[in-house]
Amino acid sequence: MTSSSSASSSSSFTDFPEDVQLCILSFLEPPEITSFSCTSKRFSSLCQSDNKLWFSMCERRWGSNTHIKKWGNEQIHFKLLYRTLNRFEKLIGFWRRSGQQGNNTSTTGNGLIVPPPLVFFEWGESFITGSRVSPCKSGTYKVIKTPFLWLGISKRGEPLNFLDPECRFESPDDFVKIAEMGASSSTSDADLISVNVSFMGSNHVIVEENLFGYSYSSPEGKKLLGFRRSPSPNDDLGVVIEDVIGLEGTTPGSLPEHQTSEIYQYFANRTSPGGDRASRRQRRKDKERNGRRKWDSQHFVKIVNCAPTSGRPLQGLWKGICDDMSLEFYLVAYDDIGGVTCRKVGDSVEPFSGYSPVFWTSNTTFIESPLSCEEEYLYDSRIHLQPPIVNHICDHSPFIENEEVLRILNINSSYDLVIPDLAVSSVNPRQAEGRIWQYASGTFGFGFLRNNYIIDMKHIFLDGHLLDTAECCN
């Protein structure tokens, strides 16, 4: 009797209402959806339902960050949108420009202006915006957020990416309005530049001007640039791995057709009367195309570990007031052997900006409180560097006075490591020593024994959002 009653009370997946089934299926990945669709004709029809299942999958995964139904002018298929958002999601977070600027600079009365290297990508209502992030010069902890890149999608699923090299907009909303005008008409009317955003692995992207008028993912762009479709486990979703192998018609492993043509023309110039004319025509076309270029390609590398964790409490991006009373950005990273290094996030073209650490240590073992009398004196005898405006308002910052030091960490200066010529043998080695004071709030400050001040670090962003932003461009 018991077994029969339990059998009658049990239910299978088919007994659930359709909305419950869709909710359960929305937690699956596309390859799992494909496998499940093979179990029955009814489930095959359900898994192919764009407005039901694929919308539920998009809404569950990204609905809290963006408005799913507004993407693609509210006309895009959700299965295609899933593929696009899955790709765009890799952009969210902080990136750092790598390499030289080329011609991507502007000039003012004060001279040449190089854009800040730090870039932050975030979700919008029906788009993704990329903003340059830099310290504010107003004597506060404010951070300047300057939108310059807009990534959207057409109703056919093609990327619509526009860039504003001059950063003329004071807010993301103004930038989006102009970008949408460029998406519906011509980018020249909006003074924006159409660009392609290409992934080179998971943590490296290239932003380059679209001179041909085709996106790299469009059929025309793939034919022009020579992309080959490689098998992928996500082919059911339409996700393909694209490798540049030359124009269509070449065999895998052979030279791209344009390189073969250049080699042929080089040797043909010596024997063929028309070879030199063809080479000149090609060079003239390349020169004309480069002459139309408004923006040089840029490479960006993702800052993966940009937030502290329980196991790595110092890790991430921070901001602090330096000894010259200017606001600077810092990146603290843990290495594979347990060490910690802190560097300023400056422009890579400046000497030692990307290599010279502010402090380092190979031993991350904290000294817990209660601290010794000597350590308490080292902390109490130092002043906390604060913005000039804070110092003008009050002599002491309440935030600093109320900070409780939980533990300390011994660190070292970097002069003897990176610039050995600056190290003087007569100097007391103890002067290169320093301390990190970790506070109860989760932040920390650091200083060196040779100085009488502490640089207190504050979060640049928290829970995926920038803090203390001042949205302006100049």
Tab-separated table of C-alpha atoms in Angstrom:
chain	number	residue	atom	x	y	z
A	1	MET	CA	0.000	0.000	0.000
A	2	THR	CA	2.820	2.385	0.877
A	3	SER	CA	4.671	1.785	-2.371
A	4	SER	CA	1.548	2.332	-4.467
A	5	SER	CA	0.680	5.574	-2.660
A	6	SER	CA	4.234	6.912	-3.079
A	7	ALA	CA	4.180	6.010	-6.783
A	8	SER	CA	0.897	7.842	-7.259
A	9	SER	CA	2.194	10.944	-5.424
A	10	SER	CA	5.414	11.186	-7.437
A	11	SER	CA	5.464	13.445	-10.496
A	12	SER	CA	7.702	13.794	-13.509
A	13	PHE	CA	8.984	16.822	-15.406
A	14	THR	CA	6.136	16.528	-17.909
A	15	ASP	CA	3.585	17.062	-15.122
A	16	PHE	CA	4.914	20.547	-14.324
A	17	PRO	CA	3.227	23.607	-15.820
A	18	GLU	CA	4.995	25.120	-18.802
A	19	ASP	CA	6.143	28.224	-16.904
A	20	VAL	CA	7.802	26.004	-14.286
A	21	GLN	CA	9.451	23.953	-17.028
A	22	LEU	CA	10.782	27.132	-18.658
A	23	CYS	CA	12.149	28.352	-15.340
A	24	ILE	CA	14.008	25.072	-14.797
A	25	LEU	CA	15.326	24.922	-18.358
A	26	SER	CA	16.598	28.524	-18.172
A	27	PHE	CA	19.354	27.343	-15.823
A	28	LEU	CA	20.813	25.058	-18.497
A	29	GLU	CA	23.583	25.897	-20.951
A	30	PRO	CA	22.928	25.798	-24.730
A	31	PRO	CA	24.634	22.394	-25.249
A	32	GLU	CA	22.441	20.961	-22.487
A	33	ILE	CA	19.355	22.481	-24.117
A	34	THR	CA	20.315	20.735	-27.351
A	35	SER	CA	20.626	17.374	-25.608
A	36	PHE	CA	17.340	17.817	-23.768
A	37	SER	CA	15.503	18.719	-26.983
A	38	CYS	CA	16.299	15.242	-28.342
A	39	THR	CA	14.264	13.492	-25.661
A	40	SER	CA	10.837	14.101	-27.227
A	41	LYS	CA	9.048	16.051	-29.941
A	42	ARG	CA	7.221	18.138	-27.350
A	43	PHE	CA	10.436	19.191	-25.640
A	44	SER	CA	12.071	19.796	-29.017
A	45	SER	CA	9.328	22.293	-29.819
A	46	LEU	CA	9.669	23.886	-26.385
A	47	CYS	CA	13.450	24.254	-26.715
A	48	GLN	CA	13.053	25.966	-30.083
A	49	SER	CA	10.583	28.482	-28.708
A	50	ASP	CA	12.363	31.817	-29.052
A	51	ASN	CA	9.892	34.014	-27.172
A	52	LYS	CA	9.547	31.503	-24.351
A	53	LEU	CA	12.681	29.518	-23.544
A	54	TRP	CA	15.387	31.744	-25.028
A	55	PHE	CA	13.826	34.869	-23.591
A	56	SER	CA	13.696	33.148	-20.188
A	57	MET	CA	17.375	32.225	-20.498
A	58	CYS	CA	18.338	35.814	-21.377
A	59	GLU	CA	16.129	37.288	-18.680
A	60	ARG	CA	17.407	34.998	-15.924
A	61	ARG	CA	21.067	35.593	-16.747
A	62	TRP	CA	21.168	39.290	-17.648
A	63	GLY	CA	17.748	40.689	-16.775
A	64	SER	CA	19.010	42.336	-13.593
A	65	ASN	CA	21.696	44.237	-15.537
A	66	THR	CA	19.927	45.324	-18.735
A	67	HIS	CA	16.511	45.523	-20.421
A	68	ILE	CA	16.396	42.349	-22.517
A	69	LYS	CA	13.446	43.288	-24.741
A	70	LYS	CA	14.953	46.630	-25.784
A	71	TRP	CA	18.031	45.138	-27.442
A	72	GLY	CA	18.039	45.169	-31.235
A	73	ASN	CA	15.287	47.784	-31.354
A	74	GLU	CA	12.973	45.178	-29.775
A	75	GLN	CA	13.039	43.065	-32.950
A	76	ILE	CA	15.943	40.677	-32.459
A	77	HIS	CA	15.511	36.940	-31.918
A	78	PHE	CA	16.353	36.033	-28.328
A	79	LYS	CA	18.394	33.019	-29.353
A	80	LEU	CA	20.664	35.327	-31.324
A	81	LEU	CA	20.623	37.849	-28.492
A	82	TYR	CA	21.790	35.147	-26.072
A	83	ARG	CA	24.870	34.551	-28.208
A	84	THR	CA	25.627	38.275	-28.392
A	85	LEU	CA	25.184	38.980	-24.678
A	86	ASN	CA	27.246	35.927	-23.808
A	87	ARG	CA	30.058	37.516	-25.798
A	88	PHE	CA	29.488	41.051	-24.456
A	89	GLU	CA	29.514	39.784	-20.871
A	90	LYS	CA	33.247	39.130	-21.179
A	91	LEU	CA	33.795	42.882	-21.542
A	92	ILE	CA	32.176	43.876	-18.251
A	93	GLY	CA	34.759	45.181	-15.791
A	94	PHE	CA	38.089	46.992	-15.926
A	95	TRP	CA	40.560	46.923	-18.799
A	96	ARG	CA	43.933	48.587	-19.240
A	97	ARG	CA	45.256	49.972	-22.502
A	98	SER	CA	48.369	48.260	-23.753
A	99	GLY	CA	50.974	49.655	-26.146
A	100	GLN	CA	51.455	53.040	-27.730
A	101	GLN	CA	48.730	55.591	-28.481
A	102	GLY	CA	49.620	56.268	-32.108
A	103	ASN	CA	47.412	59.105	-33.391
A	104	ASN	CA	44.732	58.702	-30.710
A	105	THR	CA	45.699	61.864	-28.878
A	106	SER	CA	44.317	65.365	-28.768
A	107	THR	CA	45.879	68.757	-28.250
A	108	THR	CA	44.737	71.728	-26.212
A	109	GLY	CA	46.272	74.965	-25.061
A	110	ASN	CA	48.109	72.989	-22.409
A	111	GLY	CA	49.746	70.661	-24.964
A	112	LEU	CA	49.298	67.016	-25.889
A	113	ILE	CA	46.626	65.056	-24.026
A	114	VAL	CA	46.960	61.284	-23.752
A	115	PRO	CA	43.745	59.445	-22.833
A	116	PRO	CA	43.852	57.636	-19.471
A	117	PRO	CA	44.763	53.943	-19.734
A	118	LEU	CA	41.998	52.599	-17.481
A	119	VAL	CA	38.678	51.650	-19.151
A	120	PHE	CA	35.488	50.423	-17.478
A	121	PHE	CA	32.754	48.526	-19.376
A	122	GLU	CA	29.261	48.352	-17.891
A	123	TRP	CA	25.740	47.338	-18.848
A	124	GLY	CA	23.272	49.874	-20.189
A	125	GLU	CA	19.564	49.645	-20.882
A	126	SER	CA	20.058	48.136	-24.349
A	127	PHE	CA	23.777	48.570	-24.903
A	128	ILE	CA	27.194	48.422	-23.284
A	129	THR	CA	29.259	51.541	-22.691
A	130	GLY	CA	33.007	51.795	-22.302
A	131	SER	CA	34.238	54.727	-20.210
A	132	ARG	CA	37.720	56.025	-19.563
A	133	VAL	CA	38.378	56.286	-15.835
A	134	SER	CA	40.888	58.728	-14.368
A	135	PRO	CA	41.579	60.494	-11.039
A	136	CYS	CA	39.865	63.828	-10.586
A	137	LYS	CA	42.051	66.923	-10.277
A	138	SER	CA	39.670	68.796	-7.994
A	139	GLY	CA	41.343	67.831	-4.731
A	140	THR	CA	38.858	65.100	-3.754
A	141	TYR	CA	38.431	61.344	-4.044
A	142	LYS	CA	36.182	61.861	-7.071
A	143	VAL	CA	36.777	59.704	-10.152
A	144	ILE	CA	36.223	61.054	-13.672
A	145	LYS	CA	34.135	58.724	-15.821
A	146	THR	CA	34.209	59.611	-19.520
A	147	PRO	CA	32.101	57.471	-21.896
A	148	PHE	CA	33.766	56.974	-25.284
A	149	LEU	CA	32.627	53.590	-26.657
A	150	TRP	CA	29.093	52.335	-27.357
A	151	LEU	CA	28.295	48.710	-28.234
A	152	GLY	CA	24.858	47.734	-29.417
A	153	ILE	CA	23.241	45.308	-31.837
A	154	SER	CA	20.945	45.602	-34.848
A	155	LYS	CA	17.660	43.710	-35.258
A	156	ARG	CA	19.527	41.275	-37.535
A	157	GLY	CA	22.057	40.552	-34.813
A	158	GLU	CA	24.961	42.514	-36.290
A	159	PRO	CA	27.146	44.565	-33.917
A	160	LEU	CA	26.691	48.346	-33.947
A	161	ASN	CA	29.817	49.737	-32.290
A	162	PHE	CA	30.660	53.436	-32.255
A	163	LEU	CA	33.503	55.393	-30.721
A	164	ASP	CA	33.830	59.059	-29.806
A	165	PRO	CA	37.576	59.865	-29.889
A	166	GLU	CA	37.104	63.376	-28.510
A	167	CYS	CA	34.989	62.330	-25.499
A	168	ARG	CA	32.660	65.264	-26.040
A	169	PHE	CA	29.721	63.978	-24.010
A	170	GLU	CA	29.107	64.812	-20.398
A	171	SER	CA	27.062	61.713	-19.568
A	172	PRO	CA	26.438	58.221	-20.967
A	173	ASP	CA	22.836	59.199	-21.809
A	174	ASP	CA	23.978	61.955	-24.186
A	175	PHE	CA	26.482	59.615	-25.776
A	176	VAL	CA	23.883	56.881	-26.263
A	177	LYS	CA	21.425	59.265	-27.952
A	178	ILE	CA	24.018	60.300	-30.524
A	179	ALA	CA	25.213	56.702	-30.965
A	180	GLU	CA	21.643	55.585	-31.666
A	181	MET	CA	21.410	58.317	-34.302
A	182	GLY	CA	24.574	56.945	-35.844
A	183	ALA	CA	23.125	53.439	-35.744
A	184	SER	CA	20.015	54.501	-37.609
A	185	SER	CA	21.710	56.809	-40.099
A	186	SER	CA	25.346	57.494	-40.898
A	187	THR	CA	28.072	57.832	-38.321
A	188	SER	CA	29.454	60.895	-40.086
A	189	ASP	CA	26.332	62.840	-39.132
A	190	ALA	CA	27.006	62.116	-35.483
A	191	ASP	CA	30.804	62.582	-35.752
A	192	LEU	CA	31.310	59.081	-34.412
A	193	ILE	CA	33.652	56.396	-35.690
A	194	SER	CA	32.385	52.933	-36.521
A	195	VAL	CA	34.663	50.339	-34.910
A	196	ASN	CA	35.059	46.594	-34.571
A	197	VAL	CA	35.754	45.024	-31.180
A	198	SER	CA	37.634	41.736	-31.570
A	199	PHE	CA	38.532	39.248	-28.849
A	200	MET	CA	42.011	37.749	-28.827
A	201	GLY	CA	41.408	35.148	-26.151
A	202	SER	CA	39.415	35.880	-23.015
A	203	ASN	CA	41.403	38.809	-21.621
A	204	HIS	CA	42.584	40.720	-24.676
A	205	VAL	CA	40.517	42.848	-27.069
A	206	ILE	CA	41.372	45.031	-30.043
A	207	VAL	CA	39.302	48.100	-30.909
A	208	GLU	CA	39.920	49.159	-34.515
A	209	GLU	CA	38.209	51.437	-36.968
A	210	ASN	CA	35.789	49.818	-39.382
A	211	LEU	CA	36.979	51.214	-42.720
A	212	PHE	CA	35.048	48.763	-44.876
A	213	GLY	CA	31.561	49.399	-43.511
A	214	TYR	CA	31.086	45.750	-42.461
A	215	SER	CA	31.251	44.252	-39.015
A	216	TYR	CA	33.621	41.315	-38.664
A	217	SER	CA	30.725	39.034	-37.734
A	218	SER	CA	28.658	39.878	-40.814
A	219	PRO	CA	28.844	37.636	-43.902
A	220	GLU	CA	30.419	40.475	-45.883
A	221	GLY	CA	33.019	41.135	-43.197
A	222	LYS	CA	33.924	37.454	-42.895
A	223	LYS	CA	34.354	37.158	-46.636
A	224	LEU	CA	36.442	40.317	-46.777
A	225	LEU	CA	38.709	39.421	-43.874
A	226	GLY	CA	38.899	35.696	-44.588
A	227	PHE	CA	37.310	34.001	-41.583
A	228	ARG	CA	36.951	30.225	-41.533
A	229	ARG	CA	34.213	28.465	-39.576
A	230	SER	CA	35.652	25.896	-37.199
A	231	PRO	CA	33.568	23.243	-35.445
A	232	SER	CA	32.404	24.275	-32.011
A	233	PRO	CA	30.436	22.538	-29.280
A	234	ASN	CA	28.149	25.580	-29.309
A	235	ASP	CA	27.200	25.286	-32.983
A	236	ASP	CA	23.600	24.718	-31.966
A	237	LEU	CA	23.601	28.276	-30.703
A	238	GLY	CA	25.352	29.711	-33.701
A	239	VAL	CA	28.567	30.381	-31.802
A	240	VAL	CA	31.555	29.710	-34.021
A	241	ILE	CA	35.291	29.964	-33.575
A	242	GLU	CA	36.657	32.346	-36.163
A	243	ASP	CA	40.252	32.075	-37.332
A	244	VAL	CA	41.895	34.361	-39.851
A	245	ILE	CA	43.268	32.113	-42.554
A	246	GLY	CA	43.009	34.285	-45.663
A	247	LEU	CA	40.220	34.650	-48.161
A	248	GLU	CA	37.685	31.934	-48.844
A	249	GLY	CA	38.939	29.289	-51.230
A	250	THR	CA	42.328	28.791	-49.601
A	251	THR	CA	43.178	25.527	-47.926
A	252	PRO	CA	43.935	25.352	-44.176
A	253	GLY	CA	47.586	25.993	-43.542
A	254	SER	CA	48.182	27.857	-46.817
A	255	LEU	CA	49.187	31.493	-47.061
A	256	PRO	CA	46.384	34.074	-47.196
A	257	GLU	CA	45.591	35.103	-50.747
A	258	HIS	CA	46.669	38.731	-50.306
A	259	GLN	CA	50.080	37.618	-49.042
A	260	THR	CA	50.424	35.207	-51.960
A	261	SER	CA	49.521	38.060	-54.299
A	262	GLU	CA	52.146	40.332	-52.764
A	263	ILE	CA	54.832	37.680	-53.149
A	264	TYR	CA	53.816	37.074	-56.744
A	265	GLN	CA	53.855	40.793	-57.550
A	266	TYR	CA	57.289	41.204	-55.981
A	267	PHE	CA	58.825	38.649	-58.294
A	268	ALA	CA	56.608	39.568	-61.247
A	269	ASN	CA	57.844	43.168	-61.139
A	270	ARG	CA	61.216	41.992	-62.446
A	271	THR	CA	59.833	40.060	-65.395
A	272	SER	CA	56.285	41.205	-66.137
A	273	PRO	CA	55.703	44.628	-67.744
A	274	GLY	CA	52.383	44.994	-65.950
A	275	GLY	CA	53.533	43.780	-62.561
A	276	ASP	CA	54.839	47.138	-61.428
A	277	ARG	CA	51.589	48.892	-62.369
A	278	ALA	CA	49.543	46.397	-60.332
A	279	SER	CA	51.809	46.880	-57.341
A	280	ARG	CA	51.517	50.645	-57.597
A	281	ARG	CA	47.724	50.425	-57.771
A	282	GLN	CA	47.645	48.280	-54.635
A	283	ARG	CA	49.936	50.645	-52.756
A	284	ARG	CA	47.792	53.574	-53.831
A	285	LYS	CA	44.645	51.863	-52.548
A	286	ASP	CA	46.318	51.066	-49.214
A	287	LYS	CA	47.493	54.658	-48.896
A	288	GLU	CA	44.020	56.027	-49.615
A	289	ARG	CA	42.460	53.670	-47.086
A	290	ASN	CA	45.000	54.620	-44.404
A	291	GLY	CA	44.424	58.264	-45.249
A	292	ARG	CA	40.760	57.871	-44.352
A	293	ARG	CA	41.653	56.394	-40.979
A	294	LYS	CA	40.472	58.603	-38.123
A	295	TRP	CA	41.529	56.380	-35.254
A	296	ASP	CA	44.395	53.938	-34.748
A	297	SER	CA	43.754	50.490	-33.335
A	298	GLN	CA	44.123	50.018	-29.595
A	299	HIS	CA	44.751	46.916	-27.511
A	300	PHE	CA	43.222	46.425	-24.069
A	301	VAL	CA	44.076	43.796	-21.452
A	302	LYS	CA	41.536	42.862	-18.797
A	303	ILE	CA	42.264	43.387	-15.110
A	304	VAL	CA	40.905	40.067	-13.887
A	305	ASN	CA	41.392	40.316	-10.121
A	306	CYS	CA	40.215	43.874	-9.527
A	307	ALA	CA	38.394	43.305	-6.214
A	308	PRO	CA	39.559	41.986	-2.830
A	309	THR	CA	38.529	38.568	-1.562
A	310	SER	CA	38.568	36.944	1.876
A	311	GLY	CA	41.763	35.073	0.996
A	312	ARG	CA	43.357	38.073	-0.720
A	313	PRO	CA	42.151	41.150	1.202
A	314	LEU	CA	44.631	43.584	-0.415
A	315	GLN	CA	43.925	42.565	-4.007
A	316	GLY	CA	42.334	44.873	-6.557
A	317	LEU	CA	42.079	48.457	-7.741
A	318	TRP	CA	42.399	51.204	-5.151
A	319	LYS	CA	42.751	54.982	-4.975
A	320	GLY	CA	44.741	57.104	-2.562
A	321	ILE	CA	46.211	60.566	-1.996
A	322	CYS	CA	49.973	60.712	-2.708
A	323	ASP	CA	52.584	62.853	-0.996
A	324	ASP	CA	52.117	65.565	-3.663
A	325	MET	CA	48.423	65.656	-2.656
A	326	SER	CA	47.212	64.271	-5.994
A	327	LEU	CA	44.834	61.343	-6.363
A	328	GLU	CA	46.371	58.199	-7.864
A	329	PHE	CA	45.110	54.744	-8.807
A	330	TYR	CA	46.864	51.618	-7.513
A	331	LEU	CA	46.676	47.971	-8.521
A	332	VAL	CA	47.590	45.378	-5.888
A	333	ALA	CA	48.219	41.866	-7.190
A	334	TYR	CA	49.130	38.529	-5.612
A	335	ASP	CA	51.628	36.357	-7.467
A	336	ASP	CA	51.754	32.582	-7.781
A	337	ILE	CA	54.229	32.140	-4.921
A	338	GLY	CA	52.236	34.122	-2.361
A	339	GLY	CA	53.853	37.549	-2.748
A	340	VAL	CA	52.092	40.911	-3.062
A	341	THR	CA	53.031	43.782	-5.359
A	342	CYS	CA	51.466	47.239	-5.672
A	343	ARG	CA	51.867	49.426	-8.771
A	344	LYS	CA	50.414	52.736	-9.869
A	345	VAL	CA	48.002	52.542	-12.781
A	346	GLY	CA	49.713	55.120	-14.973
A	347	ASP	CA	50.201	55.525	-18.676
A	348	SER	CA	52.324	52.743	-20.132
A	349	VAL	CA	54.364	55.249	-22.155
A	350	GLU	CA	55.790	56.825	-19.005
A	351	PRO	CA	59.143	55.446	-17.750
A	352	PHE	CA	58.744	52.714	-15.146
A	353	SER	CA	54.975	53.386	-14.910
A	354	GLY	CA	54.039	49.781	-15.605
A	355	TYR	CA	56.990	48.086	-13.944
A	356	SER	CA	58.103	50.013	-10.866
A	357	PRO	CA	56.208	48.697	-7.810
A	358	VAL	CA	55.213	51.067	-5.039
A	359	PHE	CA	55.680	48.330	-2.450
A	360	TRP	CA	56.172	44.580	-2.424
A	361	THR	CA	56.518	41.688	-0.025
A	362	SER	CA	57.160	37.992	-0.382
A	363	ASN	CA	55.598	37.166	2.986
A	364	THR	CA	51.866	37.804	3.345
A	365	THR	CA	51.591	36.662	6.968
A	366	PHE	CA	49.795	39.367	8.950
A	367	ILE	CA	50.652	40.323	12.515
A	368	GLU	CA	47.360	40.251	14.374
A	369	SER	CA	46.297	42.665	17.129
A	370	PRO	CA	46.983	43.459	19.884
A	371	LEU	CA	50.048	45.190	18.478
A	372	SER	CA	53.255	45.936	20.315
A	373	CYS	CA	53.918	49.366	21.767
A	374	GLU	CA	56.499	50.050	19.051
A	375	GLU	CA	54.049	49.228	16.295
A	376	GLU	CA	51.350	51.347	17.885
A	377	TYR	CA	53.771	54.261	18.018
A	378	LEU	CA	54.695	53.830	14.340
A	379	TYR	CA	51.025	54.143	13.437
A	380	ASP	CA	50.031	56.914	15.871
A	381	SER	CA	53.030	59.104	15.004
A	382	ARG	CA	52.095	59.363	11.323
A	383	ILE	CA	49.584	61.631	9.626
A	384	HIS	CA	47.004	60.379	7.140
A	385	LEU	CA	47.247	62.080	3.766
A	386	GLN	CA	43.906	63.628	2.867
A	387	PRO	CA	42.615	65.699	-0.050
A	388	PRO	CA	43.328	69.427	0.305
A	389	ILE	CA	39.615	70.196	0.458
A	390	VAL	CA	39.184	67.842	3.432
A	391	ASN	CA	42.138	69.432	5.193
A	392	HIS	CA	40.597	72.856	4.607
A	393	ILE	CA	37.274	71.851	6.097
A	394	CYS	CA	38.614	70.129	9.187
A	395	ASP	CA	42.001	69.263	10.563
A	396	HIS	CA	41.154	65.594	11.035
A	397	SER	CA	39.001	63.293	8.945
A	398	PRO	CA	36.398	61.476	11.072
A	399	PHE	CA	36.686	58.486	8.750
A	400	ILE	CA	40.368	58.102	9.587
A	401	GLU	CA	39.973	58.733	13.327
A	402	ASN	CA	37.398	55.974	13.680
A	403	GLU	CA	39.422	53.388	11.769
A	404	GLU	CA	40.423	50.409	13.868
A	405	VAL	CA	43.649	48.643	12.896
A	406	LEU	CA	43.039	44.900	12.916
A	407	ARG	CA	46.477	43.735	11.799
A	408	ILE	CA	49.658	44.820	10.031
A	409	LEU	CA	51.901	43.477	7.286
A	410	ASN	CA	55.580	44.181	6.697
A	411	ILE	CA	56.420	45.518	3.224
A	412	ASN	CA	59.465	46.853	1.401
A	413	SER	CA	60.185	49.763	-0.887
A	414	SER	CA	61.009	49.044	-4.527
A	415	TYR	CA	63.988	51.322	-5.211
A	416	ASP	CA	66.670	48.698	-4.656
A	417	LEU	CA	64.796	46.238	-6.890
A	418	VAL	CA	63.882	48.286	-9.948
A	419	ILE	CA	66.372	51.156	-9.985
A	420	PRO	CA	69.528	49.833	-8.274
A	421	ASP	CA	71.521	53.001	-8.995
A	422	LEU	CA	69.264	54.949	-6.650
A	423	ALA	CA	70.136	52.750	-3.713
A	424	VAL	CA	72.893	54.320	-1.566
A	425	SER	CA	74.965	51.983	0.560
A	426	SER	CA	75.227	54.518	3.363
A	427	VAL	CA	71.450	54.615	3.804
A	428	ASN	CA	70.029	52.553	6.624
A	429	PRO	CA	68.329	49.482	5.058
A	430	ARG	CA	65.564	49.876	7.593
A	431	GLN	CA	64.454	53.013	5.734
A	432	ALA	CA	63.228	50.797	2.877
A	433	GLU	CA	60.882	48.976	5.248
A	434	GLY	CA	57.227	49.807	5.518
A	435	ARG	CA	53.900	48.687	6.918
A	436	ILE	CA	50.392	47.934	5.732
A	437	TRP	CA	47.714	48.686	8.298
A	438	GLN	CA	44.491	46.806	7.553
A	439	TYR	CA	41.383	48.468	8.951
A	440	ALA	CA	38.164	46.978	10.266
A	441	SER	CA	36.277	48.470	7.304
A	442	GLY	CA	38.179	46.189	4.910
A	443	THR	CA	40.363	48.965	3.484
A	444	PHE	CA	43.994	49.588	4.392
A	445	GLY	CA	46.754	52.175	4.471
A	446	PHE	CA	50.475	51.878	3.835
A	447	GLY	CA	53.586	53.857	4.627
A	448	PHE	CA	57.361	53.592	4.971
A	449	LEU	CA	59.576	54.130	7.973
A	450	ARG	CA	61.511	56.863	6.159
A	451	ASN	CA	58.320	58.968	5.902
A	452	ASN	CA	55.904	60.392	8.457
A	453	TYR	CA	52.645	59.798	6.591
A	454	ILE	CA	50.192	57.042	5.663
A	455	ILE	CA	48.477	56.704	2.276
A	456	ASP	CA	44.969	55.416	2.946
A	457	MET	CA	43.473	53.299	0.176
A	458	LYS	CA	39.811	53.497	-0.795
A	459	HIS	CA	37.720	51.419	-3.175
A	460	ILE	CA	37.415	52.608	-6.768
A	461	PHE	CA	34.358	50.441	-7.291
A	462	LEU	CA	32.167	48.147	-5.228
A	463	ASP	CA	29.590	45.513	-6.229
A	464	GLY	CA	30.193	46.210	-9.922
A	465	HIS	CA	29.650	49.986	-9.695
A	466	LEU	CA	32.123	52.872	-9.741
A	467	LEU	CA	32.192	54.958	-6.579
A	468	ASP	CA	32.393	58.746	-6.288
A	469	THR	CA	32.084	59.341	-10.034
A	470	ALA	CA	32.188	62.770	-11.646
A	471	GLU	CA	30.899	62.339	-15.212
A	472	CYS	CA	32.759	64.895	-17.232
A	473	CYS	CA	35.127	64.817	-20.169
A	474	ASN	CA	37.593	67.622	-19.703
